[in-house]
XYZ file of C-alpha atoms in Angstrom:
519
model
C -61.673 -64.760 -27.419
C -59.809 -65.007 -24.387
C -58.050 -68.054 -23.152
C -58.819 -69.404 -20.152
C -55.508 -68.282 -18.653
C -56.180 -64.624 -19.417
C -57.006 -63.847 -15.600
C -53.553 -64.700 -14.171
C -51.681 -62.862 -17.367
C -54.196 -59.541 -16.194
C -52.951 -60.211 -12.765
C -48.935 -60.983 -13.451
C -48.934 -57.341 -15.580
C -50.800 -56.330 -12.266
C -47.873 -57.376 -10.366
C -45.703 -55.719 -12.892
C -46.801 -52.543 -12.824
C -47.329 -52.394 -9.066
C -43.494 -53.708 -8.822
C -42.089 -50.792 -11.604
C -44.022 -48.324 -9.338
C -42.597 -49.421 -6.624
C -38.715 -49.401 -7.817
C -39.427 -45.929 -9.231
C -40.223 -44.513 -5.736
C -37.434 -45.964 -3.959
C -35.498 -44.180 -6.680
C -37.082 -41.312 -5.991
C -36.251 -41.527 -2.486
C -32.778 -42.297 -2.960
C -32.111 -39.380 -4.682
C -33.793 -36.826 -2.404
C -30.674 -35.253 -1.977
C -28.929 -35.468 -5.038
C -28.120 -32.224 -7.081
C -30.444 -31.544 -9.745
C -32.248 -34.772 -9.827
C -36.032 -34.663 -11.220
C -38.818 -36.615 -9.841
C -39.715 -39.471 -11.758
C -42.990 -41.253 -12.485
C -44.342 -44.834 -14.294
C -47.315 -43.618 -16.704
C -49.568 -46.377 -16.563
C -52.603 -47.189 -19.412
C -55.068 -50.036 -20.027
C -53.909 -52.315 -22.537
C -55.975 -52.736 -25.629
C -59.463 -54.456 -24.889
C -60.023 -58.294 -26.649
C -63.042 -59.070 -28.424
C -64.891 -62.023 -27.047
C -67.734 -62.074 -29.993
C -69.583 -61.958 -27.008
C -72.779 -59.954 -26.054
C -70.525 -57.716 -24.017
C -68.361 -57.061 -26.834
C -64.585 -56.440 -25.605
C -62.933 -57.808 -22.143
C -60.137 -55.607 -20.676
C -56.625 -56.672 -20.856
C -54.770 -55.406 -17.677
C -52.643 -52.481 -17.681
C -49.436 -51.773 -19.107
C -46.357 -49.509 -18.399
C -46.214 -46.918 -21.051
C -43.026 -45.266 -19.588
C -41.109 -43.901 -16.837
C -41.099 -40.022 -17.008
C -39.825 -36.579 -15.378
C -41.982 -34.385 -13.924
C -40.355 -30.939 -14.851
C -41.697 -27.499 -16.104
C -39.187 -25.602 -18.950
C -40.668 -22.712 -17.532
C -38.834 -22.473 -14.410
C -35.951 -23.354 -15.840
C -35.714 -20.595 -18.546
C -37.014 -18.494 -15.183
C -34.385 -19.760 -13.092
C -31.420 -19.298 -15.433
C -31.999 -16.465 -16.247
C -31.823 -15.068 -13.064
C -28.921 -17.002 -12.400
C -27.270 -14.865 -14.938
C -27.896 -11.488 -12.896
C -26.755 -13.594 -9.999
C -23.530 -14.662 -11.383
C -22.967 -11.101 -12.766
C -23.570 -9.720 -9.534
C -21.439 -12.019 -6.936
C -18.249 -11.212 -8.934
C -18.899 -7.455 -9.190
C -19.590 -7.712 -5.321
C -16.569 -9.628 -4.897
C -14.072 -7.542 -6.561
C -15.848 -4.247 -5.737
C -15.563 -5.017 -2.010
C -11.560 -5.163 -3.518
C -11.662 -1.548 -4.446
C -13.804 -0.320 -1.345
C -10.981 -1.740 0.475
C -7.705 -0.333 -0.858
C -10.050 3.017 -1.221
C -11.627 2.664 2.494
C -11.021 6.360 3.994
C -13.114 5.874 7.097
C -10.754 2.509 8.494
C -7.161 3.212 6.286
C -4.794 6.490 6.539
C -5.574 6.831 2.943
C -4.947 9.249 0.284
C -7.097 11.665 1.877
C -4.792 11.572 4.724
C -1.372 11.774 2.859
C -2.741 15.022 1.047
C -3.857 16.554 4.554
C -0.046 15.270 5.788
C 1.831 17.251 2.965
C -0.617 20.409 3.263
C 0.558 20.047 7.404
C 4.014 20.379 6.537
C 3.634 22.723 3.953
C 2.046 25.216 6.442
C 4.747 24.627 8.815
C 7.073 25.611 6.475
C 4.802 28.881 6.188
C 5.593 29.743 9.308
C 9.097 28.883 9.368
C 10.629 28.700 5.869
C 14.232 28.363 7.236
C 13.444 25.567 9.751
C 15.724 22.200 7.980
C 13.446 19.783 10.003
C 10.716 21.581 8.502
C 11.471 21.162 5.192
C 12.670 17.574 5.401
C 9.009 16.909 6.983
C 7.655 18.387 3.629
C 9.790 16.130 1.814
C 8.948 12.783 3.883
C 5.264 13.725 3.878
C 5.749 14.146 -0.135
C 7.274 10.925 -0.360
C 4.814 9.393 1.992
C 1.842 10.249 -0.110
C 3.971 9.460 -3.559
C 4.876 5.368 -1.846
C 1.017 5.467 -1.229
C -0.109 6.048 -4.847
C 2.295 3.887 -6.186
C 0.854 0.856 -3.328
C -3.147 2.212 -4.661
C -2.180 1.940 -8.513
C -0.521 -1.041 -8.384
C -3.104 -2.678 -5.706
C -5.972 -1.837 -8.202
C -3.861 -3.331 -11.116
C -3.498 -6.246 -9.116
C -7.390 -6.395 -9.040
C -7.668 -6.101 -12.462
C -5.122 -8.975 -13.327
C -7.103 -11.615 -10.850
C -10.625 -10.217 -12.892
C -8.499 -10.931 -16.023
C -7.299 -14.447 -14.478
C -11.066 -15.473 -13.656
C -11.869 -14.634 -17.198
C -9.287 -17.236 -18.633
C -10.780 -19.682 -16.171
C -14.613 -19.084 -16.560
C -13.892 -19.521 -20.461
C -11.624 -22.820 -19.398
C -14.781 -23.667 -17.772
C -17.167 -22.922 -20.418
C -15.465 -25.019 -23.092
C -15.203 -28.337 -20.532
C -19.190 -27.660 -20.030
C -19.928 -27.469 -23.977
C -17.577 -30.583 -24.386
C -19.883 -32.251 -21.335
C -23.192 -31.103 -22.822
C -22.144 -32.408 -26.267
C -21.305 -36.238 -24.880
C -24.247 -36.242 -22.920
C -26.938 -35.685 -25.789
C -24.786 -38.357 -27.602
C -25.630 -40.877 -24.823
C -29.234 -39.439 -24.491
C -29.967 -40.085 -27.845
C -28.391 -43.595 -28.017
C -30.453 -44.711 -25.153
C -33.970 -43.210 -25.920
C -33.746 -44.382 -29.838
C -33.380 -47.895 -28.590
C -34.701 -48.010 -24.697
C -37.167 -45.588 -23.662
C -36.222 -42.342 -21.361
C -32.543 -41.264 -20.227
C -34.201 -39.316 -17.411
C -30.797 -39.472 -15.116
C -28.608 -38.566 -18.274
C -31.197 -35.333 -18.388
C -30.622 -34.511 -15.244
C -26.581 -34.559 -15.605
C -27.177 -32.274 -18.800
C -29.723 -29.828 -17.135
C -27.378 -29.229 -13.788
C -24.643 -28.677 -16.379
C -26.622 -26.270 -18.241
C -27.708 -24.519 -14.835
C -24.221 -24.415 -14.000
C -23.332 -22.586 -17.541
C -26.097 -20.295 -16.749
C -24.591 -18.993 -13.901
C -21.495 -18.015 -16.359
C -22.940 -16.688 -19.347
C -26.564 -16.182 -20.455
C -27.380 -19.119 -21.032
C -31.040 -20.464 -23.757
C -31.435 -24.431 -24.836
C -33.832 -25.452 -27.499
C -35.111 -29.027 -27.964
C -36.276 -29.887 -30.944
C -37.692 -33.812 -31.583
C -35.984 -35.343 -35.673
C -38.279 -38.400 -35.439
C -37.315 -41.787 -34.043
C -36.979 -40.730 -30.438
C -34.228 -38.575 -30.989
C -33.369 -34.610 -30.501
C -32.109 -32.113 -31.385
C -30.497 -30.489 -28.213
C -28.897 -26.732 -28.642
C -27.505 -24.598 -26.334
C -26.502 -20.836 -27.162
C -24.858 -18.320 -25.037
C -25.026 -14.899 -25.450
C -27.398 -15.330 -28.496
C -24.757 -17.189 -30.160
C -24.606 -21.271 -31.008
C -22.160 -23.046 -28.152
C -23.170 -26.891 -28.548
C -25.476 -28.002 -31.798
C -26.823 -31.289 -31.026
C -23.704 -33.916 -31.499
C -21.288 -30.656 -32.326
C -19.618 -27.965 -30.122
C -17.506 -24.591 -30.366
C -14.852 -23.840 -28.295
C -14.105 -20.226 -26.485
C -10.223 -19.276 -26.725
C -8.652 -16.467 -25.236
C -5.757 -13.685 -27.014
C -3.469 -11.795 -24.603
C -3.700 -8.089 -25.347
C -0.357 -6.500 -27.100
C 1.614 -4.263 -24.223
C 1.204 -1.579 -27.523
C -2.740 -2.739 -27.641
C -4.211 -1.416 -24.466
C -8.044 -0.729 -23.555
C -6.341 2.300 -21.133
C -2.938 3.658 -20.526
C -3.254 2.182 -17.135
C -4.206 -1.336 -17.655
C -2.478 -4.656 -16.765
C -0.362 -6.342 -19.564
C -1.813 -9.270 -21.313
C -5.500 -8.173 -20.836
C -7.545 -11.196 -22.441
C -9.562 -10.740 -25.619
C -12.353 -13.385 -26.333
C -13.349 -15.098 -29.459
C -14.296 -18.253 -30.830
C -11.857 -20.613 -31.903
C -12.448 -20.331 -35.646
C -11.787 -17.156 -35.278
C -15.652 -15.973 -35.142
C -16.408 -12.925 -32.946
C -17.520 -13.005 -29.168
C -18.512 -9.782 -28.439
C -17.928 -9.288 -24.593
C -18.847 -5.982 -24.309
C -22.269 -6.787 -26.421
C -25.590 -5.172 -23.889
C -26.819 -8.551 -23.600
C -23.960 -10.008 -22.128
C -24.918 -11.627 -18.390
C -23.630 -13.707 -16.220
C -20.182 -13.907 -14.055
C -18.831 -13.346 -17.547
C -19.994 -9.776 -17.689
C -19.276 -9.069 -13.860
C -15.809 -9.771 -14.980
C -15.402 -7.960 -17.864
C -17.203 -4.922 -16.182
C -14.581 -5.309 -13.066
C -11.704 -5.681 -15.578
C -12.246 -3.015 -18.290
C -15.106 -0.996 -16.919
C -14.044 2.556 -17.687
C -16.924 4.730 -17.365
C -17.397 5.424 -21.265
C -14.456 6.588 -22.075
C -10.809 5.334 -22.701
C -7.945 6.709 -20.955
C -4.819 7.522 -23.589
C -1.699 9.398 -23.741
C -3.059 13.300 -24.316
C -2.379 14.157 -27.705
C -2.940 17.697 -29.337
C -5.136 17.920 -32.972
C -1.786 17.396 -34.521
C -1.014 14.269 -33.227
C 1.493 15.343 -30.945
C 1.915 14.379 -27.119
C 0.945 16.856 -24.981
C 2.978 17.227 -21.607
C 2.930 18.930 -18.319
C 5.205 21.883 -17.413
C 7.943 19.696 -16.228
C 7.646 17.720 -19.509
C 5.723 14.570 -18.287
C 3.203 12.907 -20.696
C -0.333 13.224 -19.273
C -3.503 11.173 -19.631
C -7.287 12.031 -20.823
C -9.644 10.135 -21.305
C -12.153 9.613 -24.376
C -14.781 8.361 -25.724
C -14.751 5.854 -28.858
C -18.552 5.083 -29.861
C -19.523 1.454 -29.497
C -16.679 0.019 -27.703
C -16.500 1.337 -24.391
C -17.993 -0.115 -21.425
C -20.289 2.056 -19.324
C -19.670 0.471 -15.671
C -16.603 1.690 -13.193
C -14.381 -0.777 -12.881
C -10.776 -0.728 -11.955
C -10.179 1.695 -15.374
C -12.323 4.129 -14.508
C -10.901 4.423 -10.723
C -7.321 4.463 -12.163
C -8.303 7.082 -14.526
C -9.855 9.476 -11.474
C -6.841 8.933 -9.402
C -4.340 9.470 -12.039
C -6.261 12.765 -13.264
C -5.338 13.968 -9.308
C -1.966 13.292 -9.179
C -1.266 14.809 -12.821
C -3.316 18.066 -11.610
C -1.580 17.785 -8.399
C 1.491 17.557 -9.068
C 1.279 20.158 -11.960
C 0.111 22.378 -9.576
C 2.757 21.900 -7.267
C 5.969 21.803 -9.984
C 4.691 24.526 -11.382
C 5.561 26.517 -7.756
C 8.460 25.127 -6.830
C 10.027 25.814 -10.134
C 9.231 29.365 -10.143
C 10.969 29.655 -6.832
C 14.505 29.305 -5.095
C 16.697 27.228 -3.308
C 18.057 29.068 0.155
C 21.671 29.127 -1.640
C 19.776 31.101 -4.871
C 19.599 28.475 -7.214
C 16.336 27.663 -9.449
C 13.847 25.580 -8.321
C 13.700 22.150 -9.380
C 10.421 20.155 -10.095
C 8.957 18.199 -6.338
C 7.162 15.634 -8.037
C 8.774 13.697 -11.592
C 7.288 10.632 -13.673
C 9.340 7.535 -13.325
C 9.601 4.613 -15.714
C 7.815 5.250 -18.426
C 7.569 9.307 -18.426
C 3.852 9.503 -17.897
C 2.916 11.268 -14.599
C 0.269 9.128 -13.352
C -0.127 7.016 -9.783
C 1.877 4.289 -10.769
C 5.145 6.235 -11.689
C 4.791 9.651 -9.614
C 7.971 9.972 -7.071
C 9.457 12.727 -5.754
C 12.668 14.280 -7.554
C 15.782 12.147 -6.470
C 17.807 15.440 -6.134
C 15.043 16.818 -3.419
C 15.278 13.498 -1.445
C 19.110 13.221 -1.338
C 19.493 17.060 0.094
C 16.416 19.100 1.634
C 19.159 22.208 0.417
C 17.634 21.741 -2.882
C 13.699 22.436 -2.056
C 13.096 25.574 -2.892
C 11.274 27.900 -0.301
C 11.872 31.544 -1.536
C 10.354 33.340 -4.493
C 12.736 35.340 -5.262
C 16.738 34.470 -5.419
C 17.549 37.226 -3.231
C 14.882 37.266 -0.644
C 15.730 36.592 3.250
C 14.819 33.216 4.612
C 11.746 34.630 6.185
C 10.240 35.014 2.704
C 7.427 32.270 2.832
C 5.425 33.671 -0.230
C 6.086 30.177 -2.015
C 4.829 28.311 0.496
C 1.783 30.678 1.100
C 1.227 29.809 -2.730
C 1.274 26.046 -2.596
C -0.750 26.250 0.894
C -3.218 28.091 -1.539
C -3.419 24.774 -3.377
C -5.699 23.410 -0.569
C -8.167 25.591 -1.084
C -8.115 25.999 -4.993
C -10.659 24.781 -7.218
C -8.715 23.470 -10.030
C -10.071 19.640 -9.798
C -12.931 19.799 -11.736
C -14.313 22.828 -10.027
C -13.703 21.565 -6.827
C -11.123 21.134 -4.454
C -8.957 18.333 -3.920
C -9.962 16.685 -1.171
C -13.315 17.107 -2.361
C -12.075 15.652 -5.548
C -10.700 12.446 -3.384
C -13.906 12.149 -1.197
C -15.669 12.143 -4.578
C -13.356 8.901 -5.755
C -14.767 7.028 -2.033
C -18.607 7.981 -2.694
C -18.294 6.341 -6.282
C -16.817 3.179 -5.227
C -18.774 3.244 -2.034
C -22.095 3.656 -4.270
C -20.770 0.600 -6.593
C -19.718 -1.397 -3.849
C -22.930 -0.918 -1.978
C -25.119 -1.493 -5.572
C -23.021 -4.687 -6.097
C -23.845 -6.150 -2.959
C -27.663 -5.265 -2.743
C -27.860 -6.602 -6.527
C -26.562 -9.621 -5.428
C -28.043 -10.348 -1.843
C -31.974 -9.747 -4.365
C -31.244 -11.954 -7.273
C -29.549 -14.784 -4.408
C -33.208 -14.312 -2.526
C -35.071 -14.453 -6.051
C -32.792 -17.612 -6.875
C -34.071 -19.108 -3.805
C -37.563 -18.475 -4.178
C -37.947 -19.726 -7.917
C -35.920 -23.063 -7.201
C -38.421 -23.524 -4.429
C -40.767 -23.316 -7.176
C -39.162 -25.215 -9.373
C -38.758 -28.234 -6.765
C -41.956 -28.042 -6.163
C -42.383 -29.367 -9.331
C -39.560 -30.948 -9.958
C -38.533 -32.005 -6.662
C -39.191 -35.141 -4.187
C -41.614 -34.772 -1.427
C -41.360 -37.432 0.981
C -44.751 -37.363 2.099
C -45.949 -38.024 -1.224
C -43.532 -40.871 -1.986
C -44.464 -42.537 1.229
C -48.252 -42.369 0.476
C -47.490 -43.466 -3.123
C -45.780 -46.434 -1.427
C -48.286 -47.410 0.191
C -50.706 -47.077 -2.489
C -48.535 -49.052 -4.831
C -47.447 -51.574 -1.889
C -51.636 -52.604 -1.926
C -51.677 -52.851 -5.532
C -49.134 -55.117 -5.432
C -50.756 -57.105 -2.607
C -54.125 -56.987 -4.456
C -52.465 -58.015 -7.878
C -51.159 -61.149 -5.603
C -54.156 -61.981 -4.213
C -56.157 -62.211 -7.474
C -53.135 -64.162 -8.736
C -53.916 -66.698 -5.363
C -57.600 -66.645 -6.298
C -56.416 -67.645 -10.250
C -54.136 -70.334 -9.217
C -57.473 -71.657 -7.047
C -59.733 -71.934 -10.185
C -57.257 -73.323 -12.098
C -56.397 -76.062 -9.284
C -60.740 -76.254 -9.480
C -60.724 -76.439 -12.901
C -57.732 -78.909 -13.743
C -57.523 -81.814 -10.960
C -60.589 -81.502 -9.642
C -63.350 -81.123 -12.714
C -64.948 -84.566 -13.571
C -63.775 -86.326 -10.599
């Protein structure tokens, strides 16, 4: 039966729960701006009835706080970060692709397509006039001119490539510190909720971390409950395990071998990726997202196929007719990534300046000097003997005395004899880049990185609007609405005031009831 005191206990948990209402709103308000944070809420039940062995059986009890909880949805967040992965993949392709539109931008630089139209100029000149010394040293400045600009283009794009590889080293860095986060924060979450109830603000550090992650790498979580209010919190990335409840693995990166290239062309010290047991991280797995796989895209994207030293079926280097080693490119099944990155461009520009310059050594070397002497190669490989944009030049000799150019196709022909210039003006206009021309082999090289560029960009500017609209619909779950705090203030402030009056009206009948009954 209840005690005759049982009215002010009902009203003092009255008072109670009005006042825990009331904290947890201005803590919701508080927070309206914070990063992440998720609305909270007291869940409030009756507490267990009394008998009174009375004809009305039971008497109510009051109402007690069961426990202060989130109000989130796991759907929008698997929704959100996994868009967040396209995102992240998408703002660094963007960002490094607008690199390469750059150096590549024919419409706003005097690019390559400019140089070659520049030598062609001169070499028509020289058409006319094969005698003419200013001619010819124009042929050889122009040359030299378009050789300083490949070199600038090659190493400009490498440059690209070593930031990309840079980022990668961070974003790993990055990874590790957020696993090593995650990992201490489900140690404190569990602490708390096996012993005090919810660690909603500890959830909301570990969710903004995890949102953060998901920008980097695709990104899952599973929760799974072991019994005594704790979890089980994983996180995997890529498919594979990054934090296991109290545990995590770390990311480390290997500098590539200057023997161990992806491509002939590439930066030295490339990073590999694996885990620091020495599991494998597959970076150029399909499934890959995130600013992770933008990276690796930018950094070793190469069209399907590798770019090599060319080699014949015997093993042996194959060279070009002034005895330069040559690239190709090809394909090695399963390990090549399909996307043009800074590889694949390389690979396209050196292919033009190996058929190029081919092209033109072979004429110049089957003609004369004006004093009767063989022709010497225009264009030779420095450093390492591979003709390619990074090492093309034009032959020392050539440079130090326009005497030895050679303009005549015959030794003993008269200085009017421009049939070796009509030959590499024929050059222009021959089809030996793929079946096309060469400037329509460099305009080719723009529309590709134009067509990347411009994909990059749109990619990134839909999943940035998509990432928009789904964390509006996540905060409208999640989030604080300050309309419906203030009404919930009120509500609770009247509670309050109604739990206080009935505690007024108690303290009355008691007052009745104690100093006043029998007197």
């Amino acid at each position: 039966m209840a005690s005759t005191f049982f009215g002010l206990s009902i009203s003092y948990k009255g008072l109670q729960a009005a006042q825990t209402s009331i904290t947890t709103t201005a803590h919701n308000l508080s927070n309206i701006n914070t990063d992440g944070y998720t609305k909270q809420s007291v869940l409030l039940q009756a507490s267990d009835a009394l008998r009174t062995y009375s004809t009305y059986g039971t008497i109510g009890s009051g109402v007690n706080v069961v426990e202060i909880k989130q109000t989130r949805d796991s759907y929008y967040d698997e929704k959100y970060r996994n868009n967040c992965a396209n995102y992240g993949q998408y703002e660094a392709k963007n960002n490094y692709m607008t690199q390469v539109e750059d150096y590549l931008n024919e419409f706003l630089l005097s690019g390559f397509s400019k140089e070659y139209g520049n030598f062609f100029d001169a070499v028509n000149q020289l058409t006319i006039t094969p005698a003419d010394t200013s001619a010819k040293n124009q042929l050889i400045n122009n040359a030299k001119s378009m050789t300083d600009y490949f070199n600038t283009l090659a190493n400009n794009l490498r440059n690209v490539q070593a930031d990309a590889n840079n980022e990668v080293k961070d974003t790993v860095e990055h990874i590790n510190t957020l696993a090593q986060n995650i990992t201490a924060l489900n140690k404190q979450i569990n602490h708390i909720e096996a012993c005090y109830g919810n660690a909603n603000d500890l959830r909301d550090q570990r969710n903004v971390l995890v949102d953060n992650l998901s920008k980097i790498v695709n990104t899952s979580v599973t929760e799974t409950s072991i019994g005594n209010g704790l979890t089980e919190y994983n996180v995997y990335i890529n498919g594979q395990a990054l934090v296991t409840s109290y545990e995590y693995r770390s990311l480390k990166v290997t500098a590539r071998d200057d023997d161990d290239k992806r491509n002939a062309s590439d930066a030295n010290g490339l990073y590999d990726i694996n885990w620091e047991m020495g599991e494998d991280f597959n970076i150029y797995s399909s499934s890959l997202g995130g600013t992770l796989k933008g990276l690796v895209d930018i950094r070793d994207g190469c069209n399907g196929a590798y770019e090599q030293v060319a080699v014949d079926e015997n093993g042996n280097e194959i060279t070009d007719s002034d005895g330069n080693r040559i690239l190709e490119t090809v394909t090695k099944e399963g390990s090549n990534v399909d996307y043009k990155g800074v590889p694949y461009y390389m690979s396209q520009i050196n292919k033009f300046v190996q058929i190029f310059s081919d092209a033109v050594n072979k004429i110049t070397m089957s003609g004369y000097t004006a004093d009767g002497q063989q022709g010497e190669a225009l264009f030779k490989a420095a450093g390492t003997g591979v003709m390619n944009a990074q090492n093309i030049c034009v032959n020392s000799n050539i440079l130090k005395s326009n005497s030895k150019l050679p303009i005549r196709s015959e030794a003993t022909s008269g200085e009017s004899d421009s049939t070796l210039m009509d030959a590499l003006s024929a050059l222009q206009s021959a089809k030996i880049f793929s079946g096309g021309t060469g400037a329509y082999f460099l305009e080719s090289i723009v529309s590709d990185v134009s067509i990347d560029s411009s994909k990059a960009t749109n990619m990134q500017i839909n999943y940035q609007s998509l990432k928009k609209t789904i964390d509006n619909q996540r905060l409208s779950v999640m989030g604080v609405d300050t309309e419906e705090e203030a009404m919930n203030l009120m509500k609770y402030q009247q509670a309050y005031n109604l739990n206080s009056k009935m505690m007024s009206v108690m303290l009355e009948l008691y007052d009745k009831l104690i100093n006043e009954t029998g007197v």
